Amino acid sequence: MRRGMTGSFPSTTDVLIVGAGIAGASLAAALASYRSVLMIEAEEQPGYHATGRSAAFWHESYGGAGVQPLSSASFAALADPAAEFSERPFLSPRTALTIGRAADAGAVDAFVAEFAAKGVEVARLSGAAVADKVPGLRPEWSEAAYEPACSDIDVAALHAAYLRAAKRAGAALAVQAPLRAARREGERWRVETGQGTVEATTIVNAAGAWADRVAAACGIAPVGIQPYRRTMLQVRLDAPVPAALPLVLDVGGSFYFKGESAGRIWLTPHDETPMAPGDVAPDEIDIAVAIDRLQSAVDWPVAAIERKWAGLRSFAPDRRPVFGADRREPAFVWCAGQGGFGIQTSPAISALLAAELGAPAPGGAIGAVDPMPYSPQRFA
């Protein structure tokens, strides 16, 4: 057995999935009963980068109207998973409040109208009704959209369940196995990895921030996947802030925070700093900005910053996920550009993409989603 393998390294596979974070693992779980699958992961363990650094919530409107159909369709699979997949739900109730000042009333109205028209449960609040949701909210933040269905996601449990399901269905996993080069030889790919060489019928690019680099190593034109650094803090407050605090987001996109435990929150300045793929750390200026923006919204004294971390969120130019066959090479398949919403959309994306690769078409809410807006064919 090679170091870094869960079994012997195969010489051939139907589908080679590059990346074993939430995108690659969920696809392997959906596909491995129908095609032979090998996942290769560059790190020592799957989920080290974006998956392991997520703020961990399902928020139906998060990511905008282009992402919402995938989030909405994924809810049932996360809230009530099949018994053989998980013994318990991956979601726990949270609620969400998108807030603004008086000058933002029009933006909040537009937010409510847009998502209510798409079937999202959202209510318009103002004045005292907003203040009642967030103790200590400064009075100038008087306008809000309230979403009762927002939930926390147990990301670690979800990712582990995907990996277990993939293994149970026959998928293999190699860690410390970066894709180094790939070339077409007849009807197959010949792929050099950190664990050996494998031939594959199809390559799936689920490499997150490295997606365009993986494409280039395979001789495929990039689609413009750009990683951005996002900073997160765990803040201890000198105020009795409840753990059940809503997810609170600025309608202008300058911060969000949510309760972590009694008197503690998770906070981000919603920063998006373009970065090269890599292992990122928070910048001190972004930490200071986060605290300043928090204190502009609430009157909670900050006792300590207990943790700080950063991760990469990767977007296509139009900020919609990219999944499906490459427009020039159908044996190269994209599963990338999932921004900060790849975890909450993973049931839908994996089922829709698996159907393109030989699994049965999904039914229900996921089957009703049109995959064409997310296809790489949109990039001319």
Coordinates of C-alpha atoms in Angstrom, one line a residue:
M1 CA 0.0 0.0 0.0
R2 CA 1.4 3.4 -0.9
R3 CA 1.7 6.0 1.8
G4 CA -1.3 8.3 1.5
M5 CA -3.7 5.7 0.1
T6 CA -6.8 4.2 1.6
G7 CA -6.2 1.2 -0.6
S8 CA -3.8 0.2 -3.4
F9 CA -3.3 3.0 -6.0
P10 CA -5.3 2.0 -9.1
S11 CA -3.8 2.0 -12.5
T12 CA -7.1 2.9 -14.2
T13 CA -10.4 4.5 -13.2
D14 CA -13.5 5.8 -15.0
V15 CA -13.6 9.1 -13.2
L16 CA -10.6 10.9 -11.5
I17 CA -11.8 13.6 -9.1
V18 CA -9.2 16.2 -8.3
G19 CA -9.8 17.4 -4.8
A20 CA -11.5 15.7 -1.9
G21 CA -13.0 18.7 -0.1
I22 CA -16.8 19.1 0.0
A23 CA -17.1 19.4 -3.8
G24 CA -15.1 16.3 -4.7
A25 CA -16.3 14.2 -1.8
S26 CA -20.0 14.9 -2.4
L27 CA -19.6 14.0 -6.1
A28 CA -17.8 10.8 -5.3
A29 CA -20.5 9.8 -2.9
A30 CA -23.2 10.4 -5.6
L31 CA -21.3 8.7 -8.4
A32 CA -19.3 5.8 -7.1
S33 CA -22.1 3.3 -7.2
Y34 CA -22.3 3.8 -11.0
R35 CA -18.7 4.5 -12.1
S36 CA -15.3 3.6 -10.8
V37 CA -14.0 6.7 -8.9
L38 CA -10.6 7.8 -7.6
M39 CA -10.3 11.0 -5.6
I40 CA -6.8 12.6 -5.4
E41 CA -6.1 15.1 -2.7
A42 CA -3.0 17.3 -2.6
E43 CA -3.0 17.7 1.2
E44 CA -2.4 15.1 4.0
Q45 CA -6.2 15.1 4.7
P46 CA -9.3 16.1 2.8
G47 CA -11.0 19.4 3.5
Y48 CA -7.9 21.2 4.8
H49 CA -8.6 24.5 3.0
A50 CA -12.1 26.0 2.3
T51 CA -14.2 23.1 3.6
G52 CA -12.4 23.0 7.0
R53 CA -12.6 26.8 7.4
S54 CA -16.2 27.4 6.7
A55 CA -18.5 29.6 8.8
A56 CA -20.9 26.7 8.6
F57 CA -24.4 27.9 7.8
W58 CA -27.2 27.2 5.4
H59 CA -28.7 30.6 4.4
E60 CA -31.2 30.4 1.5
S61 CA -30.4 33.8 0.0
Y62 CA -26.7 33.7 0.6
G63 CA -24.7 34.0 -2.7
G64 CA -27.5 35.8 -4.4
A65 CA -30.3 34.9 -6.8
G66 CA -28.1 32.9 -9.1
V67 CA -27.1 30.5 -6.3
Q68 CA -30.5 30.3 -4.4
P69 CA -32.0 27.5 -6.5
L70 CA -29.2 25.2 -5.6
S71 CA -29.4 26.2 -1.9
S72 CA -33.1 25.8 -1.7
A73 CA -33.0 22.4 -3.5
S74 CA -30.3 21.2 -1.1
F75 CA -32.2 21.9 2.1
A76 CA -34.1 18.6 2.5
A77 CA -31.0 16.5 2.0
L78 CA -29.2 18.4 4.8
A79 CA -32.2 18.7 7.2
D80 CA -33.4 15.1 6.8
P81 CA -30.7 12.9 5.2
A82 CA -31.3 9.3 4.3
A83 CA -30.8 6.9 7.2
E84 CA -27.9 5.1 5.5
F85 CA -26.1 8.4 4.9
S86 CA -26.5 9.8 8.4
E87 CA -28.2 9.0 11.7
R88 CA -29.0 12.7 12.4
P89 CA -29.6 15.9 10.5
F90 CA -26.7 18.2 9.5
L91 CA -28.7 21.4 10.3
S92 CA -29.6 23.0 13.5
P93 CA -31.9 26.1 13.6
R94 CA -30.4 29.6 13.5
T95 CA -32.5 32.3 11.7
A96 CA -31.0 35.2 9.7
L97 CA -31.4 39.0 9.8
T98 CA -30.1 41.1 6.9
I99 CA -29.9 44.6 8.4
G100 CA -29.5 48.2 7.1
R101 CA -29.8 51.8 8.2
A102 CA -32.6 54.1 7.2
A103 CA -30.7 55.0 4.0
D104 CA -30.6 51.3 3.1
A105 CA -34.4 50.9 3.3
G106 CA -34.7 50.6 -0.5
A107 CA -32.0 48.0 -0.7
V108 CA -33.7 45.9 2.0
D109 CA -37.0 46.3 0.2
A110 CA -35.4 45.1 -3.0
F111 CA -33.8 42.1 -1.2
V112 CA -37.2 41.0 0.3
A113 CA -39.0 41.4 -3.0
E114 CA -36.4 39.5 -5.0
F115 CA -36.2 36.5 -2.8
A116 CA -39.9 36.4 -1.8
A117 CA -40.7 36.2 -5.5
K118 CA -38.4 33.1 -5.7
G119 CA -40.3 31.3 -2.8
V120 CA -37.9 32.2 0.0
E121 CA -39.6 32.7 3.4
V122 CA -38.5 36.3 4.2
A123 CA -40.3 39.0 6.1
R124 CA -39.7 42.8 6.1
L125 CA -39.0 44.3 9.6
S126 CA -38.3 47.8 10.8
G127 CA -37.8 49.7 14.0
A128 CA -38.5 47.9 17.3
A129 CA -39.1 44.6 15.5
V130 CA -35.5 44.7 14.4
A131 CA -34.1 45.7 17.8
D132 CA -36.0 42.8 19.4
K133 CA -34.0 40.2 17.3
V134 CA -30.6 41.5 18.3
P135 CA -30.0 42.8 21.9
G136 CA -27.6 45.7 21.8
L137 CA -28.2 46.6 18.1
R138 CA -27.6 50.3 17.6
P139 CA -30.9 52.1 16.8
E140 CA -29.7 53.5 13.5
W141 CA -29.8 49.9 12.1
S142 CA -33.6 50.1 11.8
E143 CA -34.3 48.1 8.6
A144 CA -34.2 44.4 8.1
A145 CA -35.1 41.2 6.2
Y146 CA -35.8 38.2 8.5
E147 CA -35.4 34.6 7.3
P148 CA -36.6 32.0 9.8
A149 CA -35.2 29.0 7.9
C150 CA -31.5 29.8 8.3
S151 CA -29.6 27.0 10.0
D152 CA -26.1 26.1 11.1
I153 CA -24.4 23.2 9.2
D154 CA -22.3 20.6 10.9
V155 CA -19.7 20.8 8.2
A156 CA -17.3 18.2 9.6
A157 CA -20.1 15.6 10.0
L158 CA -21.3 16.3 6.5
H159 CA -17.9 16.0 4.9
A160 CA -17.2 12.8 6.8
A161 CA -20.5 11.4 5.7
Y162 CA -19.7 12.1 2.1
L163 CA -16.3 10.4 2.4
R164 CA -17.8 7.4 4.1
A165 CA -20.5 7.0 1.5
A166 CA -18.0 7.3 -1.3
K167 CA -15.8 4.6 0.3
R168 CA -18.8 2.4 0.9
A169 CA -19.7 2.7 -2.8
G170 CA -16.2 1.7 -3.9
A171 CA -14.5 5.0 -4.4
A172 CA -10.7 5.2 -3.7
L173 CA -9.0 8.1 -2.1
A174 CA -5.3 9.1 -2.4
V175 CA -4.0 11.9 -0.2
Q176 CA -0.7 13.7 -0.7
A177 CA -1.4 13.1 -4.4
P178 CA -1.4 16.5 -6.3
L179 CA -2.1 16.3 -10.0
R180 CA 1.2 17.1 -11.7
A181 CA 0.4 16.7 -15.4
A182 CA -2.2 15.1 -17.6
R183 CA -2.4 14.4 -21.3
R184 CA -4.9 12.8 -23.6
E185 CA -3.8 9.4 -25.1
G186 CA -6.6 8.2 -27.4
E187 CA -9.8 8.0 -25.5
R188 CA -8.1 8.2 -22.1
W189 CA -6.3 10.6 -19.8
R190 CA -2.9 9.7 -18.6
V191 CA -2.4 11.5 -15.3
E192 CA 0.7 11.9 -13.2
T193 CA 0.0 12.4 -9.5
G194 CA 2.0 12.5 -6.3
Q195 CA 1.1 8.8 -5.7
G196 CA 1.7 7.4 -9.1
T197 CA 0.2 7.4 -12.7
V198 CA -3.4 6.6 -13.4
E199 CA -5.4 6.4 -16.6
A200 CA -8.9 7.9 -16.5
T201 CA -11.8 8.3 -18.9
T202 CA -12.9 11.6 -17.3
I203 CA -11.2 14.1 -15.1
V204 CA -13.4 16.2 -12.7
N205 CA -11.7 19.4 -11.6
A206 CA -12.9 19.9 -8.0
A207 CA -9.7 21.6 -6.9
G208 CA -11.2 24.8 -5.4
A209 CA -8.7 27.6 -5.4
W210 CA -6.4 25.5 -7.6
A211 CA -9.1 24.8 -10.3
D212 CA -7.6 27.0 -13.0
R213 CA -4.1 25.6 -12.3
V214 CA -5.4 22.0 -12.6
A215 CA -7.0 22.9 -15.9
A216 CA -3.7 24.3 -17.2
A217 CA -1.9 21.2 -16.1
C218 CA -4.4 19.2 -18.3
G219 CA -4.0 21.5 -21.3
I220 CA -7.5 23.0 -20.7
A221 CA -8.2 26.8 -20.9
P222 CA -9.0 28.3 -17.5
V223 CA -12.4 29.8 -16.9
G224 CA -11.2 32.5 -14.6
I225 CA -11.6 31.0 -11.1
Q226 CA -10.3 33.6 -8.7
P227 CA -9.6 32.8 -5.0
Y228 CA -10.3 35.5 -2.4
R229 CA -9.2 35.6 1.2
R230 CA -12.0 35.7 3.8
T231 CA -11.2 36.5 7.5
M232 CA -13.0 35.0 10.4
L233 CA -12.8 35.8 14.2
Q234 CA -14.2 34.2 17.3
V235 CA -14.8 37.1 19.7
R236 CA -15.6 37.0 23.4
L237 CA -17.9 39.8 24.4
D238 CA -18.4 41.6 27.7
A239 CA -22.1 41.4 27.2
P240 CA -24.8 38.7 27.7
V241 CA -25.2 37.9 24.0
P242 CA -27.1 34.6 23.5
A243 CA -25.7 31.7 21.5
A244 CA -29.0 31.6 19.6
L245 CA -28.4 35.0 18.1
P246 CA -29.5 35.2 14.4
L247 CA -26.9 35.2 11.6
V248 CA -26.7 39.0 11.2
L249 CA -25.6 40.4 7.8
D250 CA -25.2 43.9 6.6
V251 CA -27.3 44.4 3.4
G252 CA -24.3 46.4 2.0
G253 CA -22.1 43.3 2.5
S254 CA -19.5 44.8 4.9
F255 CA -19.9 42.3 7.8
Y256 CA -21.8 39.4 9.2
F257 CA -21.7 37.7 12.6
K258 CA -23.5 34.9 14.4
G259 CA -23.7 33.5 17.9
E260 CA -21.2 30.8 18.7
S261 CA -21.9 30.2 22.4
A262 CA -23.1 32.4 25.3
G263 CA -21.2 35.6 25.1
R264 CA -19.2 34.6 22.0
I265 CA -19.7 35.3 18.3
W266 CA -18.1 34.4 14.9
L267 CA -17.4 37.6 13.0
T268 CA -16.1 38.5 9.5
P269 CA -15.6 41.9 7.8
H270 CA -16.8 40.1 4.6
D271 CA -13.4 40.8 3.1
E272 CA -12.6 39.6 -0.4
T273 CA -8.8 40.0 -1.0
P274 CA -7.6 38.4 -4.3
M275 CA -5.0 35.8 -3.5
A276 CA -3.0 33.1 -5.2
P277 CA -3.9 29.6 -4.2
G278 CA -2.3 28.6 -1.0
D279 CA -2.5 28.3 2.8
V280 CA -3.7 31.7 3.9
A281 CA -3.7 33.5 7.3
P282 CA -5.7 36.6 8.4
D283 CA -4.2 40.1 8.0
E284 CA -4.1 42.3 11.1
I285 CA -5.8 45.2 9.2
D286 CA -8.8 42.9 8.4
I287 CA -9.1 41.9 12.0
A288 CA -9.2 45.6 13.0
V289 CA -11.7 46.4 10.3
A290 CA -13.9 43.5 11.5
I291 CA -14.0 44.8 15.1
D292 CA -14.7 48.4 13.9
R293 CA -17.6 47.3 11.8
L294 CA -19.0 45.2 14.6
Q295 CA -18.9 48.1 17.0
S296 CA -20.6 50.3 14.4
A297 CA -23.6 48.0 14.6
V298 CA -23.8 46.9 18.2
D299 CA -22.9 48.3 21.7
W300 CA -21.2 45.1 22.9
P301 CA -17.7 45.6 24.5
V302 CA -15.1 43.3 23.1
A303 CA -13.3 41.3 25.8
A304 CA -11.0 39.3 23.6
I305 CA -10.3 37.9 20.2
E306 CA -10.1 34.2 21.0
R307 CA -9.4 32.7 17.5
K308 CA -8.7 34.1 14.1
W309 CA -8.4 32.3 10.8
A310 CA -8.8 32.8 7.1
G311 CA -9.8 30.7 4.1
L312 CA -10.1 31.0 0.4
R313 CA -13.4 31.5 -1.4
S314 CA -13.2 31.0 -5.1
F315 CA -15.5 32.5 -7.7
A316 CA -16.0 32.4 -11.4
P317 CA -16.2 35.8 -13.2
D318 CA -20.1 35.9 -12.9
R319 CA -20.0 34.5 -9.3
R320 CA -22.1 31.5 -10.1
P321 CA -20.8 27.9 -9.5
V322 CA -19.3 26.1 -12.5
F323 CA -20.1 22.5 -13.0
G324 CA -20.3 20.4 -16.1
A325 CA -18.2 19.4 -19.1
D326 CA -15.7 21.8 -20.5
R327 CA -16.8 23.6 -23.6
R328 CA -13.9 22.3 -25.7
E329 CA -13.0 19.0 -24.0
P330 CA -16.1 17.0 -22.8
A331 CA -13.8 14.5 -20.9
F332 CA -12.7 17.3 -18.6
V333 CA -15.5 18.3 -16.2
W334 CA -15.6 21.3 -13.9
C335 CA -16.9 21.4 -10.3
A336 CA -15.5 24.7 -9.1
G337 CA -16.2 28.4 -8.3
Q338 CA -18.5 27.6 -5.4
G339 CA -17.6 30.7 -3.4
G340 CA -18.7 30.6 0.2
F341 CA -21.8 28.5 -0.6
G342 CA -20.3 25.2 -1.8
I343 CA -21.3 23.3 1.4
Q344 CA -24.9 24.4 1.5
T345 CA -25.3 23.6 -2.2
S346 CA -23.4 20.3 -2.2
P347 CA -26.4 18.0 -2.3
A348 CA -27.8 19.7 -5.4
I349 CA -24.5 20.2 -7.3
S350 CA -23.2 16.7 -6.7
A351 CA -26.5 15.0 -7.7
L352 CA -26.9 17.1 -10.9
L353 CA -23.3 16.6 -11.9
A354 CA -23.3 12.9 -11.1
A355 CA -26.3 12.5 -13.4
E356 CA -24.2 14.0 -16.3
L357 CA -21.5 11.4 -15.5
G358 CA -23.7 8.3 -15.5
A359 CA -25.7 8.3 -12.3
P360 CA -29.5 8.4 -12.4
A361 CA -31.1 11.8 -12.7
P362 CA -32.2 13.2 -9.4
G363 CA -35.9 13.7 -8.6
G364 CA -37.7 16.1 -6.3
A365 CA -36.5 19.7 -5.8
I366 CA -33.0 18.9 -7.0
G367 CA -34.3 17.4 -10.2
A368 CA -36.3 20.6 -10.8
V369 CA -33.1 22.7 -10.9
D370 CA -31.9 23.7 -14.4
P371 CA -28.1 23.0 -14.5
M372 CA -27.5 25.0 -17.7
P373 CA -26.9 28.4 -15.9
Y374 CA -24.0 26.8 -14.1
S375 CA -22.4 25.0 -17.1
P376 CA -18.9 26.0 -18.4
Q377 CA -20.6 26.4 -21.8
R378 CA -21.5 29.9 -20.7
F379 CA -17.9 31.0 -21.0
A380 CA -17.2 32.0 -24.6

